[in-house]
């Protein structure tokens, strides 16, 4: 093969070799090599060798070209003295090859773990089918307004769903039901219908008083039979309210007060006695309500309100929504197969699940979630419903632990055709039939509130596994924690609840979501002022950071100016940034621990704030790209959690989520111009000492712009920071600032008053001549000398030398004060 061209030729190396002094020779060689490629294949010439041999040792590092050439020749030169065949001078190793490479060991990857109620432990989450996740969530029973207990469950599951979908990148298929056939709905619909009819009859006051008396007797029996202390307390409140409204109407009728006053008392009693009268009317006439539309109108209305509430809370809608009323044929088929499989039985037109038969089967187990609750008749009867626990109903069961799959309808209840006669679905069966219809024989996740574990979810599991003849209808059961209100149990049935609409009047959807994010999804959450204040302060803390970063990013710079040199501060903040991202990932893998995540995010913001403050204090520009990366990451995490809905890359949206335009990008250029103009005017006003202009400038900042949702922050020696902030927040800040200023003013005035009083007292004291100062103290002294100095105490005894010494000091002090006063009088300043 043809040899590569040698690096040195005879003419070049002879010149190099002619230089006797080594450093000069190395310098010349470095200059020569800087203009040449000194790696020509894997061979070298005799000239290379001659020059190489002239070196007494490796060259110094400052001659970089020589150093690299020397190492190359040293590596392949075999020490041969051959001079005529330069192309044959090869390395002893032969042709050089790349050294072996091995991948880094890396670190262990954390896997997502979820708390599974089926094991009561955190388990590694492994979907059944790749990245696809089948998820069923128990929806609401729609007979009244949605409350914060619903919000606890549905916001929490929305957070989990978003994180699994958007952070862990699972393909979620989410199904939820609406319970629109239920004992509570039937009873409430019937009572509402009967009460409205009663109201429309416009009974005379005497008749209303008589009916309330009769209804109260029935209500008292119910109250006396109630053993649950919370429910008893609720019923007593109703009874007391009725008594308080009953007496005024009775007295008004007896006194024959004007019709207007009687009507007012009439309406008050009617309203307060609504629950009591509704119960009584239902007992008398409930069985006569036969129009099925009465039972569908109520749930349809409240379902609509529920969806509005979920939208207001920014809860994602399900991929599939199932209603019990639309799945009755599927439910009938489901029940039929359970009976065919030997796990159900027909009794008096109803169908019950045989828990003993199911539990005795080798491949099945009853009450997987709460086995210790088996036999809890109170819980079982609550699961059956108020209309299904009469003595005749309970006697139809083979065992008290059995539960209804299909209920024969009584008069006054809606009904559908079935092989067993007219009836309606049981509560538990609806979820099994609807979830089975959509998701099949096994799902990855089933979610619901903690209080649904037994009997509802345990019965769902039993009847579904009886239908599919398997033992894995649900792989992971997730249950959200209870919600208390200021430490007290919340319950719709106990009339102790806050509706979602009322909660949203006090706090935003984001603030409610942040409150939930700050607590574990599976533990009890206390909805209180303290909880919400923590969420508000967290939101404010994050928002201020985003606004500060936006202000930094708005500072003008050219394309290359955005790339700034990193110093130790940037390297340290960036390391903290990646450490926090790793910690956040660990927390999310650990049962979606959003509480720890928010704390890590708070810590990252605190570190970033310290970095910004340090840079500004040294009059240096913070690193734009680094802060942009951090704030974009934090924004993205909040988007994943559902706390930010907009497409903004940084921070919370400005102007509300309903805006079709990006207000910030639209108005900020104009505000920036206004800020710069104002700063220029202020500068001139300070130089010319025009205080009126400075006052107008402050009024623009403090009074006018906050009304428009704009905050100007003035910093000495630095440009004004412009921020778009929620108008209500700014107005609240302004009021707080005014309060603080008023308090300062009051304190200042109080201090001035005290000072004035002290000065007045001092002046009054100064006016007293020394010879008069002790004469008024008759309770201490009885005799004085010619200078007014006391000589004897009240008992006539001469004062001791020690006492005289102390009094003399006081006397001399007063002499000085009096002389000062006389001098002030002479100068005309004694007032």
Short mmCIF file of N, CA and C in Angstrom, two decimals, residues 597-675:
data_model
loop_
_atom_site.label_atom_id
_atom_site.label_comp_id
_atom_site.label_asym_id
_atom_site.label_seq_id
_atom_site.Cartn_x
_atom_site.Cartn_y
_atom_site.Cartn_z
N UNK A 597 -43.93 16.65 47.64
CA UNK A 597 -43.61 17.33 46.37
C UNK A 597 -43.73 18.84 46.54
N UNK A 598 -44.83 19.30 47.13
CA UNK A 598 -45.02 20.74 47.29
C UNK A 598 -43.98 21.35 48.21
N UNK A 599 -43.54 20.59 49.21
CA UNK A 599 -42.48 21.10 50.08
C UNK A 599 -41.16 21.21 49.33
N UNK A 600 -40.87 20.23 48.49
CA UNK A 600 -39.63 20.29 47.68
C UNK A 600 -39.70 21.47 46.70
N UNK A 601 -40.87 21.70 46.14
CA UNK A 601 -41.04 22.84 45.23
C UNK A 601 -40.87 24.15 45.97
N UNK A 602 -41.40 24.22 47.18
CA UNK A 602 -41.24 25.43 48.00
C UNK A 602 -39.75 25.68 48.30
N UNK A 603 -39.05 24.61 48.62
CA UNK A 603 -37.62 24.72 48.92
C UNK A 603 -36.84 25.21 47.71
N UNK A 604 -37.17 24.68 46.53
CA UNK A 604 -36.50 25.10 45.29
C UNK A 604 -36.75 26.59 45.03
N UNK A 605 -37.96 27.05 45.26
CA UNK A 605 -38.27 28.47 45.06
C UNK A 605 -37.50 29.32 46.07
N UNK A 606 -37.39 28.86 47.31
CA UNK A 606 -36.64 29.61 48.33
C UNK A 606 -35.17 29.74 47.91
N UNK A 607 -34.59 28.66 47.41
CA UNK A 607 -33.20 28.71 46.94
C UNK A 607 -33.06 29.66 45.76
N UNK A 608 -34.03 29.63 44.85
CA UNK A 608 -34.00 30.52 43.68
C UNK A 608 -34.16 31.97 44.11
N UNK A 609 -35.04 32.22 45.09
CA UNK A 609 -35.21 33.59 45.59
C UNK A 609 -33.92 34.12 46.21
N UNK A 610 -33.23 33.26 46.95
CA UNK A 610 -31.95 33.66 47.56
C UNK A 610 -30.93 34.00 46.50
N UNK A 611 -30.92 33.19 45.44
CA UNK A 611 -29.99 33.43 44.33
C UNK A 611 -30.29 34.78 43.66
N UNK A 612 -31.57 35.05 43.40
CA UNK A 612 -31.97 36.31 42.75
C UNK A 612 -31.59 37.50 43.64
N UNK A 613 -31.87 37.37 44.94
CA UNK A 613 -31.56 38.46 45.87
C UNK A 613 -30.06 38.74 45.92
N UNK A 614 -29.25 37.67 45.95
CA UNK A 614 -27.79 37.84 45.99
C UNK A 614 -27.29 38.53 44.73
N UNK A 615 -27.83 38.15 43.59
CA UNK A 615 -27.43 38.76 42.33
C UNK A 615 -27.80 40.24 42.29
N UNK A 616 -29.02 40.53 42.71
CA UNK A 616 -29.48 41.93 42.66
C UNK A 616 -28.71 42.80 43.64
N UNK A 617 -28.37 42.24 44.80
CA UNK A 617 -27.63 43.03 45.78
C UNK A 617 -26.24 43.39 45.28
N UNK A 618 -25.68 42.54 44.41
CA UNK A 618 -24.36 42.83 43.83
C UNK A 618 -24.49 43.50 42.46
N UNK A 619 -25.74 43.97 42.15
CA UNK A 619 -26.01 44.67 40.89
C UNK A 619 -25.64 43.83 39.67
N UNK A 620 -25.90 42.51 39.78
CA UNK A 620 -25.65 41.60 38.65
C UNK A 620 -26.98 41.04 38.15
N UNK A 621 -27.04 40.73 36.88
CA UNK A 621 -28.26 40.17 36.30
C UNK A 621 -28.32 38.67 36.58
N UNK A 622 -29.40 38.18 37.20
CA UNK A 622 -29.54 36.74 37.40
C UNK A 622 -29.53 36.00 36.06
N UNK A 623 -29.14 34.74 36.08
CA UNK A 623 -29.07 33.95 34.85
C UNK A 623 -30.48 33.65 34.34
N UNK A 624 -30.78 34.21 33.19
CA UNK A 624 -32.13 34.12 32.65
C UNK A 624 -32.54 32.68 32.34
N UNK A 625 -31.69 31.97 31.60
CA UNK A 625 -32.06 30.62 31.16
C UNK A 625 -32.25 29.67 32.34
N UNK A 626 -31.40 29.78 33.34
CA UNK A 626 -31.51 28.90 34.51
C UNK A 626 -32.83 29.14 35.23
N UNK A 627 -33.15 30.41 35.46
CA UNK A 627 -34.41 30.72 36.14
C UNK A 627 -35.62 30.36 35.29
N UNK A 628 -35.48 30.52 33.98
CA UNK A 628 -36.57 30.14 33.08
C UNK A 628 -36.80 28.64 33.14
N UNK A 629 -35.72 27.86 33.18
CA UNK A 629 -35.84 26.40 33.26
C UNK A 629 -36.52 25.98 34.56
N UNK A 630 -36.12 26.60 35.66
CA UNK A 630 -36.69 26.25 36.97
C UNK A 630 -38.17 26.61 37.02
N UNK A 631 -38.50 27.84 36.61
CA UNK A 631 -39.90 28.28 36.68
C UNK A 631 -40.78 27.51 35.70
N UNK A 632 -40.23 27.15 34.54
CA UNK A 632 -41.01 26.35 33.57
C UNK A 632 -41.30 24.96 34.12
N UNK A 633 -40.30 24.38 34.79
CA UNK A 633 -40.49 23.06 35.41
C UNK A 633 -41.56 23.11 36.48
N UNK A 634 -41.49 24.12 37.36
CA UNK A 634 -42.47 24.26 38.43
C UNK A 634 -43.87 24.47 37.86
N UNK A 635 -43.95 25.28 36.81
CA UNK A 635 -45.24 25.53 36.15
C UNK A 635 -45.79 24.23 35.58
N UNK A 636 -44.91 23.47 34.94
CA UNK A 636 -45.35 22.21 34.34
C UNK A 636 -45.86 21.24 35.39
N UNK A 637 -45.20 21.19 36.55
CA UNK A 637 -45.66 20.31 37.62
C UNK A 637 -47.03 20.74 38.12
N UNK A 638 -47.24 22.05 38.26
CA UNK A 638 -48.55 22.54 38.71
C UNK A 638 -49.62 22.29 37.66
N UNK A 639 -49.24 22.30 36.38
CA UNK A 639 -50.19 21.94 35.32
C UNK A 639 -50.56 20.48 35.43
N UNK A 640 -49.56 19.65 35.67
CA UNK A 640 -49.82 18.21 35.83
C UNK A 640 -50.79 17.97 36.99
N UNK A 641 -50.65 18.75 38.06
CA UNK A 641 -51.53 18.59 39.22
C UNK A 641 -52.91 19.20 39.00
N UNK A 642 -53.10 19.90 37.89
CA UNK A 642 -54.39 20.52 37.61
C UNK A 642 -54.56 21.87 38.29
N UNK A 643 -53.45 22.45 38.80
CA UNK A 643 -53.53 23.74 39.49
C UNK A 643 -53.36 24.91 38.52
N UNK A 644 -52.94 24.63 37.29
CA UNK A 644 -52.83 25.66 36.25
C UNK A 644 -53.49 25.10 35.00
N UNK A 645 -54.40 25.88 34.42
CA UNK A 645 -55.13 25.42 33.23
C UNK A 645 -54.62 26.04 31.94
N UNK A 646 -53.94 27.18 32.04
CA UNK A 646 -53.58 27.93 30.83
C UNK A 646 -52.38 27.30 30.12
N UNK A 647 -52.09 27.83 28.92
CA UNK A 647 -50.95 27.37 28.13
C UNK A 647 -49.69 28.16 28.43
N UNK A 648 -49.76 29.10 29.38
CA UNK A 648 -48.57 29.90 29.72
C UNK A 648 -47.43 28.98 30.13
N UNK A 649 -46.22 29.32 29.69
CA UNK A 649 -45.07 28.47 30.03
C UNK A 649 -44.58 28.73 31.44
N UNK A 650 -44.89 29.93 31.95
CA UNK A 650 -44.44 30.27 33.30
C UNK A 650 -45.59 30.88 34.10
N UNK A 651 -45.86 30.29 35.27
CA UNK A 651 -46.74 30.91 36.24
C UNK A 651 -48.22 30.70 36.03
N UNK A 652 -48.97 31.31 36.96
CA UNK A 652 -50.42 31.22 36.94
C UNK A 652 -50.99 32.16 35.87
N UNK A 653 -52.12 31.79 35.29
CA UNK A 653 -52.71 32.65 34.26
C UNK A 653 -53.17 33.98 34.82
N UNK A 654 -53.13 34.99 33.98
CA UNK A 654 -53.56 36.33 34.38
C UNK A 654 -54.89 36.64 33.71
N UNK A 655 -55.85 37.15 34.47
CA UNK A 655 -57.13 37.56 33.88
C UNK A 655 -58.15 36.46 33.80
N UNK A 656 -57.91 35.34 34.45
CA UNK A 656 -58.90 34.26 34.45
C UNK A 656 -58.68 33.31 33.29
N UNK A 657 -59.17 32.08 33.48
CA UNK A 657 -58.94 31.03 32.48
C UNK A 657 -59.87 31.12 31.29
N UNK A 658 -60.91 31.95 31.40
CA UNK A 658 -61.88 32.02 30.31
C UNK A 658 -61.44 32.95 29.19
N UNK A 659 -60.32 33.65 29.41
CA UNK A 659 -59.88 34.60 28.40
C UNK A 659 -59.36 33.85 27.17
N UNK A 660 -59.72 34.37 25.99
CA UNK A 660 -59.26 33.76 24.74
C UNK A 660 -57.92 34.32 24.31
N UNK A 661 -57.47 35.40 24.95
CA UNK A 661 -56.19 35.99 24.59
C UNK A 661 -55.28 35.95 25.80
N UNK A 662 -53.99 36.03 25.53
CA UNK A 662 -53.02 36.06 26.60
C UNK A 662 -52.88 37.51 27.05
N UNK A 663 -53.55 37.85 28.14
CA UNK A 663 -53.56 39.24 28.60
C UNK A 663 -52.16 39.74 28.89
N UNK A 664 -51.36 38.88 29.51
CA UNK A 664 -50.02 39.31 29.92
C UNK A 664 -49.18 39.75 28.72
N UNK A 665 -49.16 38.91 27.69
CA UNK A 665 -48.34 39.26 26.52
C UNK A 665 -48.92 40.45 25.77
N UNK A 666 -50.22 40.68 25.93
CA UNK A 666 -50.86 41.80 25.23
C UNK A 666 -50.60 43.14 25.91
N UNK A 667 -50.77 43.17 27.23
CA UNK A 667 -50.70 44.46 27.92
C UNK A 667 -49.31 44.80 28.47
N UNK A 668 -48.47 43.79 28.67
CA UNK A 668 -47.19 44.05 29.33
C UNK A 668 -46.30 45.06 28.60
N UNK A 669 -46.22 45.02 27.25
CA UNK A 669 -45.40 46.03 26.57
C UNK A 669 -45.84 47.46 26.90
N UNK A 670 -47.16 47.69 26.99
CA UNK A 670 -47.67 49.02 27.30
C UNK A 670 -47.35 49.39 28.75
N UNK A 671 -47.49 48.42 29.65
CA UNK A 671 -47.18 48.69 31.05
C UNK A 671 -45.69 48.97 31.24
N UNK A 672 -44.87 48.28 30.46
CA UNK A 672 -43.42 48.49 30.55
C UNK A 672 -43.07 49.92 30.12
N UNK A 673 -43.72 50.38 29.04
CA UNK A 673 -43.50 51.76 28.58
C UNK A 673 -43.97 52.75 29.65
N UNK A 674 -45.15 52.50 30.24
CA UNK A 674 -45.66 53.36 31.30
C UNK A 674 -44.70 53.40 32.48
N UNK A 675 -44.16 52.23 32.85
CA UNK A 675 -43.24 52.15 33.97
C UNK A 675 -41.98 52.97 33.71
#
